[in-house]
Each structure stands twice: as C-alpha cells, then as structure tokens.
CSV table of C-alpha atoms in Angstrom, one decimal:
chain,number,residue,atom,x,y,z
A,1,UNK,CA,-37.1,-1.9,166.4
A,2,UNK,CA,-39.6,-3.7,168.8
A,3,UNK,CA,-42.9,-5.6,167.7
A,4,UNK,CA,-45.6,-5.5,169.8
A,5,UNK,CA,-48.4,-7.9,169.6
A,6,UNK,CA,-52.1,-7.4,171.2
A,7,UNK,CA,-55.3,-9.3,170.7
A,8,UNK,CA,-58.7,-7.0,171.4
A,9,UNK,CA,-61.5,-8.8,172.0
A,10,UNK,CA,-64.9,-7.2,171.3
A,11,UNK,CA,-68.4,-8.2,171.3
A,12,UNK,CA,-70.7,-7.7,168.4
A,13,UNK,CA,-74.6,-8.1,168.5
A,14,UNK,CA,-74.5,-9.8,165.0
A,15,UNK,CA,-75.3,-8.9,161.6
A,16,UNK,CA,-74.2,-5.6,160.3
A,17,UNK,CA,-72.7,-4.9,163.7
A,18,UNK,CA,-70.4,-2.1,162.9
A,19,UNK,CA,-68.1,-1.2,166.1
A,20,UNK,CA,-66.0,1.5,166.4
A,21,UNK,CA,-62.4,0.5,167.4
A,22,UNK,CA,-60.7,3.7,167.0
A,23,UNK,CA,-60.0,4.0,170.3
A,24,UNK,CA,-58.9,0.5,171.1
A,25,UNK,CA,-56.0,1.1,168.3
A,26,UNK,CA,-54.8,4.9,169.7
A,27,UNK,CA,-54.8,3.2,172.8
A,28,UNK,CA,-52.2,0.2,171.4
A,29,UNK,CA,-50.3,3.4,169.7
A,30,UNK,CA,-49.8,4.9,172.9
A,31,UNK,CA,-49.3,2.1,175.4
A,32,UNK,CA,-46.6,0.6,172.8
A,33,UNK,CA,-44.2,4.1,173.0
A,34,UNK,CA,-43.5,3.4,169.6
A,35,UNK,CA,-43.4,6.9,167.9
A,36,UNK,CA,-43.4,6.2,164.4
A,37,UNK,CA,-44.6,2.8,162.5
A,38,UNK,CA,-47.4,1.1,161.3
A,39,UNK,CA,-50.1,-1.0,163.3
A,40,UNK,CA,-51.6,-4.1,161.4
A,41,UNK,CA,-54.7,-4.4,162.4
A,42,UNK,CA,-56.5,-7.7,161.9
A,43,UNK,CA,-59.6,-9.9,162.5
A,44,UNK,CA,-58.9,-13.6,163.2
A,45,UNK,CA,-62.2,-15.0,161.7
A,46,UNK,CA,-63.8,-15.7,158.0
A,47,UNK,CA,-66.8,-14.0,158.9
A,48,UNK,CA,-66.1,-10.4,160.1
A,49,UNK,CA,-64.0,-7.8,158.5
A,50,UNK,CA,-62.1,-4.1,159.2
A,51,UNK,CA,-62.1,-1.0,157.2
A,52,UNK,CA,-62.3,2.8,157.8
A,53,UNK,CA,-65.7,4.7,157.5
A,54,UNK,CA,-67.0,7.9,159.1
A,55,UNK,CA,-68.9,6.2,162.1
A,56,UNK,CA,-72.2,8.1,162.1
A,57,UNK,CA,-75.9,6.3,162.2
A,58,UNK,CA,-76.2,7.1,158.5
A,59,UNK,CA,-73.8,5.7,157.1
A,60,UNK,CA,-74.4,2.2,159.4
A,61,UNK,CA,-77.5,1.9,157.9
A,62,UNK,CA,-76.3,2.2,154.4
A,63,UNK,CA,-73.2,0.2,154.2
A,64,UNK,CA,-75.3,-2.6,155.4
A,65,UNK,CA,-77.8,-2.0,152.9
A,66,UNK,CA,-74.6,-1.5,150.1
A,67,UNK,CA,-73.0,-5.5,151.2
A,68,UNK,CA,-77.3,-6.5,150.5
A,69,UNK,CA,-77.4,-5.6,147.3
A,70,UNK,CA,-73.7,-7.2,146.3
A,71,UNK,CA,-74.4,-10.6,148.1
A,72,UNK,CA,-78.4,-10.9,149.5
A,73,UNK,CA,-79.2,-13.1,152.1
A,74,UNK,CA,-82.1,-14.5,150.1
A,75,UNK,CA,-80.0,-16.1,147.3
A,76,UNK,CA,-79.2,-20.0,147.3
A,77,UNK,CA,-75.3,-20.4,148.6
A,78,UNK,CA,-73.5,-23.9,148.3
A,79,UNK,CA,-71.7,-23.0,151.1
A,80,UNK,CA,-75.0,-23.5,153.5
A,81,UNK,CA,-76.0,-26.8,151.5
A,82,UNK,CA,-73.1,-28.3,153.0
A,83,UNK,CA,-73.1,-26.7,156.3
A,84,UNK,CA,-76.4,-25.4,157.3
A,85,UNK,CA,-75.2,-22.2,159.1
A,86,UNK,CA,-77.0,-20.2,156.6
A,87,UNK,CA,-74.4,-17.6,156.6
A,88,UNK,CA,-72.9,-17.9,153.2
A,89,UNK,CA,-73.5,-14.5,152.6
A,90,UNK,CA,-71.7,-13.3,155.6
A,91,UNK,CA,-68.6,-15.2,154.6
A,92,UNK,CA,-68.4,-13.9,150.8
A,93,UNK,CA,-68.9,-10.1,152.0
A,94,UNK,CA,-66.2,-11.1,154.7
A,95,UNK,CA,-63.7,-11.6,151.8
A,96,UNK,CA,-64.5,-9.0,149.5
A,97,UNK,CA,-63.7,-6.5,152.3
A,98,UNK,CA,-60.8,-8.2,153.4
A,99,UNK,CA,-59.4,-9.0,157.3
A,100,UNK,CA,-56.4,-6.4,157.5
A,101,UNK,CA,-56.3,-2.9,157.7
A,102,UNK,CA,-52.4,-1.2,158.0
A,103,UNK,CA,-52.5,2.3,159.7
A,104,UNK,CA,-49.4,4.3,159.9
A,105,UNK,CA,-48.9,6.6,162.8
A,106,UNK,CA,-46.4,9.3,163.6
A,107,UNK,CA,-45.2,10.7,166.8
A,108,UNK,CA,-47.7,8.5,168.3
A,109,UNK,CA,-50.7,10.1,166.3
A,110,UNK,CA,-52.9,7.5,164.1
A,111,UNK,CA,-52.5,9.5,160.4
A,112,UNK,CA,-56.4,9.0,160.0
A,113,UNK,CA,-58.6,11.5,158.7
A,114,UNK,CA,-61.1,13.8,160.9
A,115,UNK,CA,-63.8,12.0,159.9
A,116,UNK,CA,-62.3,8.7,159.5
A,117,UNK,CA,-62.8,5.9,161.8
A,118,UNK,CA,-61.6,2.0,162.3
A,119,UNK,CA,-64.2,-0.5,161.9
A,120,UNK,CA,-65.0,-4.1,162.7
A,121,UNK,CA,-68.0,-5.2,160.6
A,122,UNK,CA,-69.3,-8.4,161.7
A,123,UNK,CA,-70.9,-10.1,159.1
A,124,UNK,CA,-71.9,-13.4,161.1
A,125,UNK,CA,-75.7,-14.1,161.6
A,126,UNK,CA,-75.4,-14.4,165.2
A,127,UNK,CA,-73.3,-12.2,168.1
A,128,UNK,CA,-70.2,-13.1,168.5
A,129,UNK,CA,-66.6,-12.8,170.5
A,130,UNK,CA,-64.5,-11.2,168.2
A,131,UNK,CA,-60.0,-11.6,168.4
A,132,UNK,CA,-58.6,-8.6,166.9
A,133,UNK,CA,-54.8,-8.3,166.6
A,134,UNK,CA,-53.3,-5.1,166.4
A,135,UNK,CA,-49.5,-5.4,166.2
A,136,UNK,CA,-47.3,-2.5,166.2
A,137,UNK,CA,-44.0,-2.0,164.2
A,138,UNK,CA,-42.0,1.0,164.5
A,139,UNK,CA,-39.2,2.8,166.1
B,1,UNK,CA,-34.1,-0.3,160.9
B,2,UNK,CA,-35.6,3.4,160.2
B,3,UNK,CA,-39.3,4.3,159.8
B,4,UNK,CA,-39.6,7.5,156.8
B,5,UNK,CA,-42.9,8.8,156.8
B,6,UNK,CA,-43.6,11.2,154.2
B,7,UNK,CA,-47.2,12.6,152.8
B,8,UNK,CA,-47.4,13.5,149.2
B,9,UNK,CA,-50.3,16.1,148.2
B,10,UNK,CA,-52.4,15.2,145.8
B,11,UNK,CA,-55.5,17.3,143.9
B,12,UNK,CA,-57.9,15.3,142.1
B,13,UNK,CA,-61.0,16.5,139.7
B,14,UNK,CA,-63.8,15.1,141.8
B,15,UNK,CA,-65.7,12.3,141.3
B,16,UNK,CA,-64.1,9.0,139.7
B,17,UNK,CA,-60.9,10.7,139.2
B,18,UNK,CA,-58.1,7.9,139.3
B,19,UNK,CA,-54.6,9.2,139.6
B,20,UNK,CA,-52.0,7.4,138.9
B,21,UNK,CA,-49.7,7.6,142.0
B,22,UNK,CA,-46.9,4.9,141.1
B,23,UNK,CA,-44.2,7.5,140.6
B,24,UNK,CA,-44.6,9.6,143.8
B,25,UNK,CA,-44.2,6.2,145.1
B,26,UNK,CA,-41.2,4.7,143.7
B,27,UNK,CA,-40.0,8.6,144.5
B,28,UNK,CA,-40.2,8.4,147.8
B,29,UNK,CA,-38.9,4.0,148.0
B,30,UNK,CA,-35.9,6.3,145.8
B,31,UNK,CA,-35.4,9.0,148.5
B,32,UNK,CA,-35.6,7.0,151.7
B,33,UNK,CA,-32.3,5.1,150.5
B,34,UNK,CA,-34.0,2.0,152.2
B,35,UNK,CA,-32.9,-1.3,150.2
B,36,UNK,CA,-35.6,-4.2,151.1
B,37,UNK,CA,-38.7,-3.0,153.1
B,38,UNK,CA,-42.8,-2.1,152.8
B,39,UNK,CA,-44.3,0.9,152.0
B,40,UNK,CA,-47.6,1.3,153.0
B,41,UNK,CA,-49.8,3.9,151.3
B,42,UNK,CA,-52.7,5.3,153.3
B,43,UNK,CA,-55.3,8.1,152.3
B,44,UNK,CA,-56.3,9.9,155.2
B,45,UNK,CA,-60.1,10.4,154.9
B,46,UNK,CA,-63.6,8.7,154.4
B,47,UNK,CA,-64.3,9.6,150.7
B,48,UNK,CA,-61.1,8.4,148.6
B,49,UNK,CA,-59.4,4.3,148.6
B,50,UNK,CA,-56.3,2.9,147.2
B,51,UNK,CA,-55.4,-0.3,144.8
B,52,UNK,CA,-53.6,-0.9,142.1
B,53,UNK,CA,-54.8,-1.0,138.2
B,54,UNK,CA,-53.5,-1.2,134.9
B,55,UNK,CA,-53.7,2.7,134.0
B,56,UNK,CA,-55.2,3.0,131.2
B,57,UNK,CA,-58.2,5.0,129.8
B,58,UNK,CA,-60.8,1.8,129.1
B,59,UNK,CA,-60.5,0.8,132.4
B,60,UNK,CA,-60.4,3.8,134.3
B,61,UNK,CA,-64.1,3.9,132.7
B,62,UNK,CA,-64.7,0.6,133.6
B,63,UNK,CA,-64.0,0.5,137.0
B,64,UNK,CA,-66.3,3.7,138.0
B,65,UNK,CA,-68.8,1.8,135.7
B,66,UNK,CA,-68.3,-0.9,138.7
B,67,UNK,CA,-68.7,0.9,141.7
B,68,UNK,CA,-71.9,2.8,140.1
B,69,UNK,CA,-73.5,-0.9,140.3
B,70,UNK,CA,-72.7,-1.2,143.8
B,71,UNK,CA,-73.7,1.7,145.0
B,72,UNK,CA,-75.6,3.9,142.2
B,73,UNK,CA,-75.9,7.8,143.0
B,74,UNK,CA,-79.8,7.8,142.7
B,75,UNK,CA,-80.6,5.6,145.4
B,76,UNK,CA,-81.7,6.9,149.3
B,77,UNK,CA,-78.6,7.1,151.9
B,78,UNK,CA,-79.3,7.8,155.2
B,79,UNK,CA,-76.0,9.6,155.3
B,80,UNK,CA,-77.4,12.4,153.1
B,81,UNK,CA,-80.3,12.7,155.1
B,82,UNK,CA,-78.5,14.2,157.9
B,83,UNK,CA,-75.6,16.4,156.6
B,84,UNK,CA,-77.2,17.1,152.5
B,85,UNK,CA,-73.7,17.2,151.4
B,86,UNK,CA,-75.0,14.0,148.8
B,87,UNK,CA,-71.5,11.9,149.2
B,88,UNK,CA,-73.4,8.8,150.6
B,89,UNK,CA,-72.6,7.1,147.6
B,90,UNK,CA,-68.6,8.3,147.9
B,91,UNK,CA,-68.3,7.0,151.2
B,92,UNK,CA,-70.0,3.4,151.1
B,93,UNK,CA,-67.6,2.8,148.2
B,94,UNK,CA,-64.5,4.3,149.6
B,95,UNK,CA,-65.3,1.6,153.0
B,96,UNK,CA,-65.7,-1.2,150.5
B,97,UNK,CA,-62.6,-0.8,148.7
B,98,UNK,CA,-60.2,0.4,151.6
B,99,UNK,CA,-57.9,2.9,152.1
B,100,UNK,CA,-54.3,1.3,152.9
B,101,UNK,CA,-52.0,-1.0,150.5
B,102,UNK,CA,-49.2,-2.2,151.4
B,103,UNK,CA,-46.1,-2.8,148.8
B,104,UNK,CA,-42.6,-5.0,149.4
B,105,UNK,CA,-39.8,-3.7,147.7
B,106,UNK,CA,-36.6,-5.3,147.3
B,107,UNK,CA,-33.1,-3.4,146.0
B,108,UNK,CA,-35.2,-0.4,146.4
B,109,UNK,CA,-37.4,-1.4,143.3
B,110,UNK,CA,-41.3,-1.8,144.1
B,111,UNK,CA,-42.3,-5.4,143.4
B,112,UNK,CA,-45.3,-4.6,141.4
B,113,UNK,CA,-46.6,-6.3,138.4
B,114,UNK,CA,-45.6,-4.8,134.4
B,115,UNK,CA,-49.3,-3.1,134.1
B,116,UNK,CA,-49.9,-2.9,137.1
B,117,UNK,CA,-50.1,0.8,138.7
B,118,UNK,CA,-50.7,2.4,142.4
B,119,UNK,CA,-53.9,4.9,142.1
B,120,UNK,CA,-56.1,6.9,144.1
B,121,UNK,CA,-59.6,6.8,143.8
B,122,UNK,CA,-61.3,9.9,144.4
B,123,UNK,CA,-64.7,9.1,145.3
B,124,UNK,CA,-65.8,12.7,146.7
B,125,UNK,CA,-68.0,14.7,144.4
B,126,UNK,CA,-65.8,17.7,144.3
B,127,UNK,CA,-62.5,18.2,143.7
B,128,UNK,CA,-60.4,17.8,146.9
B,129,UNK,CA,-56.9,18.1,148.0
B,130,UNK,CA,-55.9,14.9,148.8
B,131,UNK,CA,-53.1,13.9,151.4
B,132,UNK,CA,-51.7,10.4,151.1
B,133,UNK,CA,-49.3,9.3,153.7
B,134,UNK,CA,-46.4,7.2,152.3
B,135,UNK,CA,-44.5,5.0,155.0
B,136,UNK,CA,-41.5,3.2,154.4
B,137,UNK,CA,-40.2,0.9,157.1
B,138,UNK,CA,-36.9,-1.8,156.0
B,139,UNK,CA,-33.5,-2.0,156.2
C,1,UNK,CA,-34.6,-6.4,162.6
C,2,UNK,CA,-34.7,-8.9,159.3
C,3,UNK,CA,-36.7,-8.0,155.9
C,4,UNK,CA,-36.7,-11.3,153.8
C,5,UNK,CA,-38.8,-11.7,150.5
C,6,UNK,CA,-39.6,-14.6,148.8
C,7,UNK,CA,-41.3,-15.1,145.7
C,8,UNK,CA,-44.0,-18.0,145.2
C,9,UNK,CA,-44.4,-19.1,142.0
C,10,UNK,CA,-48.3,-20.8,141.5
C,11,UNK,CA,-50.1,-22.2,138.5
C,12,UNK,CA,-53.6,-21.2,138.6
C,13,UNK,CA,-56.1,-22.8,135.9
C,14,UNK,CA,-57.4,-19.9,134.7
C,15,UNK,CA,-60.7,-17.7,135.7
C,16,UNK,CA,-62.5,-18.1,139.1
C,17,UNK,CA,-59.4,-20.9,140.6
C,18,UNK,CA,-59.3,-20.1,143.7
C,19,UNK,CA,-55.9,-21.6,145.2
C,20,UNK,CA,-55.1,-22.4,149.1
C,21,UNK,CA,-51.3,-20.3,150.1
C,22,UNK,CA,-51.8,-21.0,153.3
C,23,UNK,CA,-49.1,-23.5,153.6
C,24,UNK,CA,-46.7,-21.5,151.5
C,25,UNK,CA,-47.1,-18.8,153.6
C,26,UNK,CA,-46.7,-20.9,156.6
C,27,UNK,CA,-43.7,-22.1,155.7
C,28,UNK,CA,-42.3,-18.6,154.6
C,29,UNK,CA,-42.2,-17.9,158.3
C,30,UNK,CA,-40.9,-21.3,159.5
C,31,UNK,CA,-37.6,-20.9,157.4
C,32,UNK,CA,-37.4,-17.2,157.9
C,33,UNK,CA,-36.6,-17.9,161.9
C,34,UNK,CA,-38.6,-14.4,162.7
C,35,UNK,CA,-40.4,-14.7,165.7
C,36,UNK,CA,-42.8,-11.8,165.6
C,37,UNK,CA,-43.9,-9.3,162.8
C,38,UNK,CA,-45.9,-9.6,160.1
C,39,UNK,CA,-45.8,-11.3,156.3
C,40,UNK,CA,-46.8,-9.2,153.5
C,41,UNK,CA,-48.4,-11.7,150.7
C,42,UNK,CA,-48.7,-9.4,147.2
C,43,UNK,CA,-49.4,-10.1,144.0
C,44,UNK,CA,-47.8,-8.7,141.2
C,45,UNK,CA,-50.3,-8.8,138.1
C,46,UNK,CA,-53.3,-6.7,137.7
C,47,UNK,CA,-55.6,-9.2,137.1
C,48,UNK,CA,-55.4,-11.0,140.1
C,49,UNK,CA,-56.2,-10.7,144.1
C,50,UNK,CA,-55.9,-11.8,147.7
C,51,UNK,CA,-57.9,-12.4,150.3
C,52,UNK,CA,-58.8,-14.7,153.2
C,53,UNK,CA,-61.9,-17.3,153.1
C,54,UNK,CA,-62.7,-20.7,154.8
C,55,UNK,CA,-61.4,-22.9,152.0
C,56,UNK,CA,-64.4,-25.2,151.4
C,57,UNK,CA,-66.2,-26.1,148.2
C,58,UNK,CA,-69.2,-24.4,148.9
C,59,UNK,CA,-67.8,-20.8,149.1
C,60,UNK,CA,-65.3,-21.7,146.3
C,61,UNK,CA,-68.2,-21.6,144.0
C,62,UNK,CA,-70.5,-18.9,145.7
C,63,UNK,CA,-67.3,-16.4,146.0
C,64,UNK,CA,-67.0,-16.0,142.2
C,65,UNK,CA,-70.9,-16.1,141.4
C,66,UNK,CA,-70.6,-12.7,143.8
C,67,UNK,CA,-67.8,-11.6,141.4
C,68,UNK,CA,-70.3,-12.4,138.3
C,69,UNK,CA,-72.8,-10.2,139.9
C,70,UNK,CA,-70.5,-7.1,140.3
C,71,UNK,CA,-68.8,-7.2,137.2
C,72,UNK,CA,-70.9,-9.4,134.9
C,73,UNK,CA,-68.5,-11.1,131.7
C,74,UNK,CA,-71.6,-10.0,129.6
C,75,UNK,CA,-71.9,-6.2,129.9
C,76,UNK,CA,-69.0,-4.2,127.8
C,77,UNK,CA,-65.9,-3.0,128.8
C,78,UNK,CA,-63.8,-0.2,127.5
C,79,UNK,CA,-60.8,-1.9,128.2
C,80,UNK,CA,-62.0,-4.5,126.0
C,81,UNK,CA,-62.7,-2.6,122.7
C,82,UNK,CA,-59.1,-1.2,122.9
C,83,UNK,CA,-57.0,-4.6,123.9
C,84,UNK,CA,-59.4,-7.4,122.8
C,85,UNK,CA,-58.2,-9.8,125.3
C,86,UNK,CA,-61.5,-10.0,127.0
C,87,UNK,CA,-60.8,-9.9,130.5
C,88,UNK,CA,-62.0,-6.6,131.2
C,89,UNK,CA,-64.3,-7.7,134.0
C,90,UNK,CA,-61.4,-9.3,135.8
C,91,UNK,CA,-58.9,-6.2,135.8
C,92,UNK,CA,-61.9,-4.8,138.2
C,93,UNK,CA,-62.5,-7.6,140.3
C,94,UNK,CA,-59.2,-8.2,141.0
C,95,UNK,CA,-58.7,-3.7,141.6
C,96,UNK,CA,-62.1,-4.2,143.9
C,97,UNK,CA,-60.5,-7.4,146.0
C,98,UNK,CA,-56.8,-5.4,146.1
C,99,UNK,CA,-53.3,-6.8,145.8
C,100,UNK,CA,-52.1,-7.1,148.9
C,101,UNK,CA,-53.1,-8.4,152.8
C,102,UNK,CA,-50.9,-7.6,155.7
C,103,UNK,CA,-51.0,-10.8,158.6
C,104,UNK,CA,-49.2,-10.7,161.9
C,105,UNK,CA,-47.6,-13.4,163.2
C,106,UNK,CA,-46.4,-14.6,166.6
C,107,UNK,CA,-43.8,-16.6,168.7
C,108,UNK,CA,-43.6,-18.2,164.6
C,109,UNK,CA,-47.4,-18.5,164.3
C,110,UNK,CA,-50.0,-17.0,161.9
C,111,UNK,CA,-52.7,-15.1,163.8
C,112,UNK,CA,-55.4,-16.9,161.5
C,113,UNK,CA,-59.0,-17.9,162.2
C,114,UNK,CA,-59.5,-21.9,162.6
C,115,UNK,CA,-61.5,-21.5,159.8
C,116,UNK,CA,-59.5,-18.4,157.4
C,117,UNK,CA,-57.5,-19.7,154.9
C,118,UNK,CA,-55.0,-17.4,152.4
C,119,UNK,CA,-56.0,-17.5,148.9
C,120,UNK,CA,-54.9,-16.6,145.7
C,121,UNK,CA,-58.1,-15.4,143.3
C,122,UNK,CA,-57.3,-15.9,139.9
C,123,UNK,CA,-59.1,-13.3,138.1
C,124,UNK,CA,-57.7,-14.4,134.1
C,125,UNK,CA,-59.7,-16.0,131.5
C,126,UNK,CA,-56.6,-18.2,131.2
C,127,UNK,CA,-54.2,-19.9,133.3
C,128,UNK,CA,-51.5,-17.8,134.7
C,129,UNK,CA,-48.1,-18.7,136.4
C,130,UNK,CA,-48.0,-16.4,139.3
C,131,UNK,CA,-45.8,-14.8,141.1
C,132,UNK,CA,-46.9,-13.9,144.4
C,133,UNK,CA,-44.4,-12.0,146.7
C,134,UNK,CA,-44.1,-13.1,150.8
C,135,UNK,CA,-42.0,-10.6,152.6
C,136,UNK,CA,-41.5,-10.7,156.0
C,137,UNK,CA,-40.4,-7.5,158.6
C,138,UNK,CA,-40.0,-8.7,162.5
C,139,UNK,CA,-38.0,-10.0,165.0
C-alpha cells in the first residue's frame, strides 16, 4: 500500500481568508491512482486552520463573524504582550478548529457532500504563503 | 493491508439531535476482520459534525446549550439571505466542530475512553437522512 | 505496510494544563522505523482534547480564557445536577476541541509548523493520568 506525500502551497490575502482547496485535493486523489484510502490533509502553521463548509459568499462572511464573537480581536491576549504580533486571536481560533482534516475517498471519488467543500481558513493578520500537506494512504 | 469502506445510514430528528453512533462503529471494526488499524468516520455534508461525548441526557442538553452561544439562531447570516432555507446557524457550527474523526483500534477493539461515545451531531433544522462513511484501513 | 500503537501515559495537573507531546510523539516515529505515513495521536477520556498551538506562555493562558468564554464554569449544566462532579463545562470543551488529530510524517519527520507544537488539553477539574494513544500506519 503506497504513501504518497504532497505539499500545496497557496496564497491567502489575510484575515478570514477562506480558500477553497477542493480541487487541489481531487487533484492529489487522482494523480496518486490510489482507488480507495484516506487523504490527511494538513496545514503546517499555528495560525491557519482546515475544515469543510459549503463555499458560498454567505457563509464567508459569517464564519468570520462566528470565530469574532468566540475570540475578538479587541480583547487583551498575553500572547501579544510578549510578542507584539497582535495576532493572539488568530492563534487561539487556529486551535480550536484544529490543523487536520481526514477525507476518505473511493474509487478515486472524495466521499464529500454536494455542498461540501475543503477549506483553508487563514487566521493570520497579514497574507501569507501557506504549506498544506495532503498525503494519501490507500490501495 | 486492505482499505473497507462502508457507509452506515443514519436518520436523525432535526436539530440538536445527537446519535450515538459507537455501535455501528465497533460493527463495522467487527466485520472488516482487520486486527490493528484506523477508522475514520466522515459525515458527508455541510450541516452535521462528528466527536465523541459521554452519552448521556445532561450533556446532550448541555452541549447544544454550547453551540447556541456560539452561534445563536436569532442573529443575521448572510447565508440565509440568499437561499431562506434559515440553516446559517447549522452550518457555521457544523465548520467549527468538523466533520471527520479518526479512531486506532488494536485486537479489533476501538481504543476509546469508558464514557466516552462516537456521535453525530445533527445540526440541520429538519430531520435528515444522514450518510456517514466508515473507513477502516490496518492490517 | 506496519500499524504500531503505543500508549502514552501523561500526568496532567488538573483543569486548563496544557502539556507539550510533541517529543513523545516524535519519538513514537523514530522507534517505529516507518518512513512515511501518518501518526494518529487520540485520547481516550471524554473530558479531555488535542490540538496544535505554538507552546508559549502567552497563549497557554489566553487558550483557556477562550474556553471560559464558551463554556463559562458559572452557568449550569445538566450533566451536573445528575453526577455532581462538576465538570460539566469540560465534557463540552473537550467534545468542541475533539479527540483526535491525524499528522503526516515524512522520510521519519513530522510535517509540523516551526512554531506548532502537539498538545494535550486537560479539560478536568482535577488531575488526571492519561492515556493518550499514538498509532502509526505507513511505510
């Protein structure tokens, strides 16, 4: 059983960047000719995290506005005492979602839902260069 | 090493119904004869998440008590302003909490905690017919 | 293709510890010889969580202060009125944060941020000796 290992890299504009990476990962699927597995997908980073959403302009405005209300930006965080990046905030939403996402697929078809999509939501203050691995485990 | 994908058909009651999935689980860890291994357990769709909880009827109050502070029914969502089917809430939560989980087994028993229980979260405001893929991959 | 699980045992000190497995999961794949695949770190325990974070003192305290704000210590909880052990607001956190995280690994390396770190979130008003399970599926 092979294990393919791929690193995507994808810019975001910033805060509350939401990128679709659907394609990216169908694209992995198919270029691995692995029929039936799982692919990990994962962001290397403390500040950014992946999940599944329906990717429509509503909904990016709202999650957003959902990650405001659990951890403002306009709040005192130790974490910029000591390090004066001021993105505390971005860093505590970044863990609560989590960095890995684990998508099964079979005969080469993602098992997602019509209306569900693969995310990166980059939490960071400022645009960055993202690394996301997706590795692929199957047969 | 085989890959056994399987997807177990689920109907919930709408809205913060959580449905205790552990046994379909450990069913199918039983049926796929696979000894030491992962399953992962994915909900296709936008409106429903997985995790684990101790099942038990103060807590499956609790926790919907929860998500109704993160995102609260009676707030604006841009998502309903465009398709009026009023799930903004469903799907903002569902994102947050994610839709995969990932379980070791060893000897073909499930390494999960005594009060500790797989569920689905039905986050949708109807009732839906729920299909949650169940992938085993070990040796 | 190997499947090895290990189980860590870790003392926490009870609510909001936040404990650094980085090195424990490091080391999981050094002795396991896999090259490439990915580690499966789960906790068994429902009151309990993992996640990634840059491991710094700052975030160590603002991390839980955004637990406290979800699911206050000072609001009821059903759970509570039945058991009486108080530590309803943790059995959420810790079903919000999720049991397990899925990280790929390469030529014997963890594909980690410089600055993401594995952590163990004790959720428990009282010190806990936990059992946390590293299984590892590659090649």
């Amino acid at each position: 059983m092979p294990v393919i290992t791929k690193t995507v890299q994808i810019k975001s504009r910033g805060e509350n960047d939401i990128i679709d990476i659907t394609n990216q990962t169908t694209k992995a699927v198919d270029e691995s000719k692995v029929e039936d597995g799982i692919i990990t997908v994962f962001i290397s980073g403390s500040t950014a995290a992946v999940t599944t959403i329906e990717y429509e302009p509503g909904l990016r405005s709202d999650f957003p506005k959902m990650l405001s209300r659990l951890a403002p930006t306009d709040i005192d965080y130790k974490h910029n005492d000591t390090w004066h990046d001021g993105n505390g905030h971005s860093h505590v939403r970044a863990s609560l979602i989590g960095p890995s996402l684990t998508i099964p697929f079979k005969n080469g078809n993602l098992m997602l839902g019509t209306w569900q999509q693969i995310v990166l939501l980059e939490m960071d203050t400022r645009p960055r260069e993202r690394n996301i691995i997706m590795q692929i485990i199957g047969e």
